[in-house]
GROMACS .gro file of C-alpha atoms in nm:
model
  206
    1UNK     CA    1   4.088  -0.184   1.228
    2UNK     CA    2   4.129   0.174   1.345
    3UNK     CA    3   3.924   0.423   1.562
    4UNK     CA    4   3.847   0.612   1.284
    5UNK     CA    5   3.703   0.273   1.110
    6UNK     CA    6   3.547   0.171   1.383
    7UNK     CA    7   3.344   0.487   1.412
    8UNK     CA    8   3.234   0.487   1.049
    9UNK     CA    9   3.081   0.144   1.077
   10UNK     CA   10   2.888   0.211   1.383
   11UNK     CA   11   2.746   0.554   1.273
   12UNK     CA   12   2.663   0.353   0.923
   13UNK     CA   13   2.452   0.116   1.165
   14UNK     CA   14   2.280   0.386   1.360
   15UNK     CA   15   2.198   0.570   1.049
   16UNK     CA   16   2.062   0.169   0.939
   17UNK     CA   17   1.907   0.161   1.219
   18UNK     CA   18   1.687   0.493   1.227
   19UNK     CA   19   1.592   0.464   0.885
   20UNK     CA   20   1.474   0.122   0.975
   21UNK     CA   21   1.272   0.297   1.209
   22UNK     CA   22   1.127   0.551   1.008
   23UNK     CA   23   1.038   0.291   0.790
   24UNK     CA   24   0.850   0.123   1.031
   25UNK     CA   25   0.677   0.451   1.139
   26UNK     CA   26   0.585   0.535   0.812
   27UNK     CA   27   0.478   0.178   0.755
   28UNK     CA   28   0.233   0.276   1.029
   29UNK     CA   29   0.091   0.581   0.885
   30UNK     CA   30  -0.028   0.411   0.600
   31UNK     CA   31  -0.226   0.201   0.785
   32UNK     CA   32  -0.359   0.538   0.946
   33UNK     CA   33  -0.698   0.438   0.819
   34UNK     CA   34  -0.745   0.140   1.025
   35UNK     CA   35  -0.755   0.302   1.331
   36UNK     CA   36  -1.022   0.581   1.213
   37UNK     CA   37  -1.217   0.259   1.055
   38UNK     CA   38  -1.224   0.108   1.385
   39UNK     CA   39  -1.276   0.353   1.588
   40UNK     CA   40  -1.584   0.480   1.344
   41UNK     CA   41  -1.700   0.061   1.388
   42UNK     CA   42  -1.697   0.131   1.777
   43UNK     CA   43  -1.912   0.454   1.765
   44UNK     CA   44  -2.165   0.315   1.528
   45UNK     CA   45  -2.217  -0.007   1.734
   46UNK     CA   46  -2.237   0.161   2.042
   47UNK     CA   47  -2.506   0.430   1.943
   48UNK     CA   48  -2.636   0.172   1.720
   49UNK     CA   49  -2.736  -0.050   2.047
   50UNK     CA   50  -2.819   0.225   2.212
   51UNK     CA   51  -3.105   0.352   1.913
   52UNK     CA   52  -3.420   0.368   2.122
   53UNK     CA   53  -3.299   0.267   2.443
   54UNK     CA   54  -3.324   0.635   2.560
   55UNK     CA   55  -3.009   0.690   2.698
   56UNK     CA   56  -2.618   0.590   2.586
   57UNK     CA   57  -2.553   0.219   2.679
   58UNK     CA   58  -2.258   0.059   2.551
   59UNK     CA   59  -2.477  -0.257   2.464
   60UNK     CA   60  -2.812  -0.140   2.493
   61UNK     CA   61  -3.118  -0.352   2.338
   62UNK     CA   62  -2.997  -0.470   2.019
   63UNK     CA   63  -2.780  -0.788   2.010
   64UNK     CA   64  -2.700  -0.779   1.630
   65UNK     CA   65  -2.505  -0.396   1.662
   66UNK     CA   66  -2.202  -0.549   1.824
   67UNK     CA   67  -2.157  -0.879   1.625
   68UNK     CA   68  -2.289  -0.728   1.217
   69UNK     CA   69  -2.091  -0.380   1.311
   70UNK     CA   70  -1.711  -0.609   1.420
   71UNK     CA   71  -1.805  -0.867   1.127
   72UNK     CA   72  -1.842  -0.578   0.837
   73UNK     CA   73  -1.496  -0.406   0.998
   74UNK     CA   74  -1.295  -0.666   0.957
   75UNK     CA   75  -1.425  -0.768   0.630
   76UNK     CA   76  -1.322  -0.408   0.532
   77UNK     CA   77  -0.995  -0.438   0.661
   78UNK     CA   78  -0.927  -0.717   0.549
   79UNK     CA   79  -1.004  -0.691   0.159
   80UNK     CA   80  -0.888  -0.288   0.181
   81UNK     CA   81  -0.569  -0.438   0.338
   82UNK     CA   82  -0.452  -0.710   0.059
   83UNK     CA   83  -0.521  -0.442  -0.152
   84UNK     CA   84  -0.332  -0.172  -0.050
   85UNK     CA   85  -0.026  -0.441   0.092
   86UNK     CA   86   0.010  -0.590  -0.256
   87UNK     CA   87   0.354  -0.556  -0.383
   88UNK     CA   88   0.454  -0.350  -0.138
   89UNK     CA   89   0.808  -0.461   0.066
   90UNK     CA   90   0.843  -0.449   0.412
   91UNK     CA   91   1.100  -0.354   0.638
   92UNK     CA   92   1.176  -0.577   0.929
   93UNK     CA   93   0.954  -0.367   1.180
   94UNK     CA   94   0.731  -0.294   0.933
   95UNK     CA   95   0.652  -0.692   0.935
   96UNK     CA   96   0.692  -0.663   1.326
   97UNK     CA   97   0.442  -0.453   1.335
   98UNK     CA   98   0.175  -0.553   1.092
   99UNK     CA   99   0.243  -0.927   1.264
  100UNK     CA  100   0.164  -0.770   1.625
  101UNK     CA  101  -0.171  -0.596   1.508
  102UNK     CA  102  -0.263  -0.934   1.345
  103UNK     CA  103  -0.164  -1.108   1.682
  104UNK     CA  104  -0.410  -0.901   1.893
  105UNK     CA  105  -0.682  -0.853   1.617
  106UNK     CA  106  -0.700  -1.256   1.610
  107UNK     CA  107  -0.709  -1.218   1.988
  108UNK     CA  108  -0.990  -1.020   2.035
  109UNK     CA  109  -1.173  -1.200   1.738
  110UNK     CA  110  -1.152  -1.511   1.943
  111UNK     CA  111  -1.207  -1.411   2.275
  112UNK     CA  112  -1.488  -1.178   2.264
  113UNK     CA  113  -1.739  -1.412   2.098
  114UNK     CA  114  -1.647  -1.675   2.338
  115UNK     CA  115  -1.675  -1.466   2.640
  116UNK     CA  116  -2.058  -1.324   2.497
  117UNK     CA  117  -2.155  -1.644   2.400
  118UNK     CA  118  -2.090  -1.805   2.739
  119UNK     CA  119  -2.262  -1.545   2.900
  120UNK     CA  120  -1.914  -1.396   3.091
  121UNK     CA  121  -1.910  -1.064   2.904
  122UNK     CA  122  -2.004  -0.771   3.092
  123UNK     CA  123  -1.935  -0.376   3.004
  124UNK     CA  124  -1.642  -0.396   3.217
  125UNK     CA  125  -1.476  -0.736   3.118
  126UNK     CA  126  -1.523  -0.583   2.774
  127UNK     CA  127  -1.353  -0.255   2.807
  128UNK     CA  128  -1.077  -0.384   3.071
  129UNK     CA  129  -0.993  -0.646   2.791
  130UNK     CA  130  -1.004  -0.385   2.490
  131UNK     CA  131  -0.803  -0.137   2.699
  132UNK     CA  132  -0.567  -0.428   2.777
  133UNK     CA  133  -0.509  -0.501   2.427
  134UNK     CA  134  -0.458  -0.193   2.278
  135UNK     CA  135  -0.244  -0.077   2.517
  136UNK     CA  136  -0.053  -0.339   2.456
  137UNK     CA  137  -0.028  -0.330   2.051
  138UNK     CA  138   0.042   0.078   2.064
  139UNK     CA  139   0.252   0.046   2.332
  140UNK     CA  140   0.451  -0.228   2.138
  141UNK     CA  141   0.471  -0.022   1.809
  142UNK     CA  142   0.528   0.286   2.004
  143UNK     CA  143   0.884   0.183   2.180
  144UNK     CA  144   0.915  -0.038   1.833
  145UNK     CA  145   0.916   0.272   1.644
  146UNK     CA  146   1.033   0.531   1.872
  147UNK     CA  147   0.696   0.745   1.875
  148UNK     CA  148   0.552   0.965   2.135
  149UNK     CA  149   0.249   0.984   2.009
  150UNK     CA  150   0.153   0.605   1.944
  151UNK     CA  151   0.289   0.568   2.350
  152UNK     CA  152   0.053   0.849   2.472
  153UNK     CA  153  -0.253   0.654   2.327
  154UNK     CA  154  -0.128   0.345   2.470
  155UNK     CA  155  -0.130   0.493   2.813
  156UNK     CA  156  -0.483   0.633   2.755
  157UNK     CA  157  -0.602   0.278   2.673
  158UNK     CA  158  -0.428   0.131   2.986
  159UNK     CA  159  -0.580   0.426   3.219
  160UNK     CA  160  -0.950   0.292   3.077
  161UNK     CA  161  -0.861  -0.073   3.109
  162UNK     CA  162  -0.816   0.040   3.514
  163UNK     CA  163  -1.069   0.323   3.526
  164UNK     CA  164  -1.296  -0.040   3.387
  165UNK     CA  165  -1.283  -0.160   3.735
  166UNK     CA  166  -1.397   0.114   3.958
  167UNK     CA  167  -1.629   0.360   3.768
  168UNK     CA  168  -2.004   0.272   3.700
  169UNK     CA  169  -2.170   0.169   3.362
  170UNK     CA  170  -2.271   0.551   3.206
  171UNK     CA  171  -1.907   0.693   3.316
  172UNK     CA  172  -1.758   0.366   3.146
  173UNK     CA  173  -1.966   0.459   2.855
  174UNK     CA  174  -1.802   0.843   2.783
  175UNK     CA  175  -1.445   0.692   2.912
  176UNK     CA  176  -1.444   0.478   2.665
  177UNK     CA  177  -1.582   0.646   2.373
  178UNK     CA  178  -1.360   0.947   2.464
  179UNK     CA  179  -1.053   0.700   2.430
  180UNK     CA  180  -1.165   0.571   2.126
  181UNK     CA  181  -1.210   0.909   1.973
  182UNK     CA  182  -0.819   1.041   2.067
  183UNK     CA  183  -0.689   0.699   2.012
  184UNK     CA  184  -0.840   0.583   1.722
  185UNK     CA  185  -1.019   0.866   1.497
  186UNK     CA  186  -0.800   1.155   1.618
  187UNK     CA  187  -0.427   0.940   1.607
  188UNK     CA  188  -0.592   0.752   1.275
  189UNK     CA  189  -0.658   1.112   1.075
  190UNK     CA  190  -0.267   1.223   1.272
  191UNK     CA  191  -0.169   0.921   1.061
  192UNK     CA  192  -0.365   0.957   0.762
  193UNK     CA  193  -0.266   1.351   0.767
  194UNK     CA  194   0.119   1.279   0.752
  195UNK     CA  195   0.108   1.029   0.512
  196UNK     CA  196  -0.079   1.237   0.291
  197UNK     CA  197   0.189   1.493   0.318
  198UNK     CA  198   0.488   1.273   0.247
  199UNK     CA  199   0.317   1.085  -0.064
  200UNK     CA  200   0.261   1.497  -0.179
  201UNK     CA  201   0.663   1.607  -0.103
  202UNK     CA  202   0.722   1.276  -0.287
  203UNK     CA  203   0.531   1.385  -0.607
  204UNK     CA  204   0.664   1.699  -0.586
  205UNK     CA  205   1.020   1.595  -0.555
  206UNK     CA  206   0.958   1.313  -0.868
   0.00000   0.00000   0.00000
């Protein structure tokens, strides 16, 4: 095999490779709307538990807000999910990274309503864990599928998993629902946005 072979096949692989990637980031972007779902489910719990507490709490009075507000946003995702994912192929990091969002979702399912139930969950357990988490995930995705973007919210939800452990309950409160509002509704309409774009080059281009 010469040089000149040689050099064919490997660009043919990189080229494999980024589109592979691309794949995978525009895998992402159509799920845009899970991250603006969730972080919408965050705000409305949190103000929800805080309705006539007279000031911003993350759990304030109400004990159903938290449970009813997760229960209803994964039953959304879930059902809006097989519907959308049906008949759809995947790429091999679009499957990676569906399979890692599944991973942490099922994570937090299980973990949170043990922790509350037993009686371990406090403001900053909760956030340090959430923070944690999705960190983790959009870090994951982010080196995954090579995007600056999806890595800048993953540092923003490490810094709050820290900041969890040294500020006081009200300045928890606005970290946290600041991080959910760049990381979740801002990144999820950034998502939403671009695929919306591509689907309408697409039709144009049919």
């Amino acid at each position: 095999m010469d040089k000149s072979t040689e050099m064919h096949e490997l660009r043919e692989r990189l080229e494999l490779i980024e589109s592979m990637i691309q794949e995978g980031r525009r895998k992402t972007e159509s799920w845009g709307w899970t991250f603006l779902l969730w972080g919408a489910a965050y705000f409305v719990a949190i103000f929800w538990a805080s309705w006539g507490n007279g000031s911003l709490s993350m759990w304030g009075h109400n004990a159903v807000a938290w449970p009813v507000t997760m229960i209803v946003a994964a039953a959304l995702t879930t059902l809006i999910g097989i519907r959308m994912d049906s008949g759809h192929p995947h790429t091999t990091l679009g499957r990676a990274a569906i399979s890692l969002w599944i991973a942490v979702g099922v994570s937090m399912i299980l973990i949170f309503p043990a922790l509350a139930t037993s009686g371990r969950l406090d403001v900053h357990l909760f956030v340090a864990l959430v923070g944690t988490m999705l960190g983790t995930a959009n870090g994951a995705s982010a080196l995954m599928l090579k995007w600056k973007i999806q890595f800048g919210c993953a540092v923003v939800w490490w810094a709050i998993s820290v900041a969890a452990c040294f500020v006081s309950d009200a300045q928890l409160t606005v970290l946290f629902l600041l991080a959910l509002f760049l990381c979740q509704i801002v990144f999820g309409v950034y998502a939403m946005t671009r695929e919306a774009r591509r689907r309408k080059l697409g039709a144009a281009h049919a």
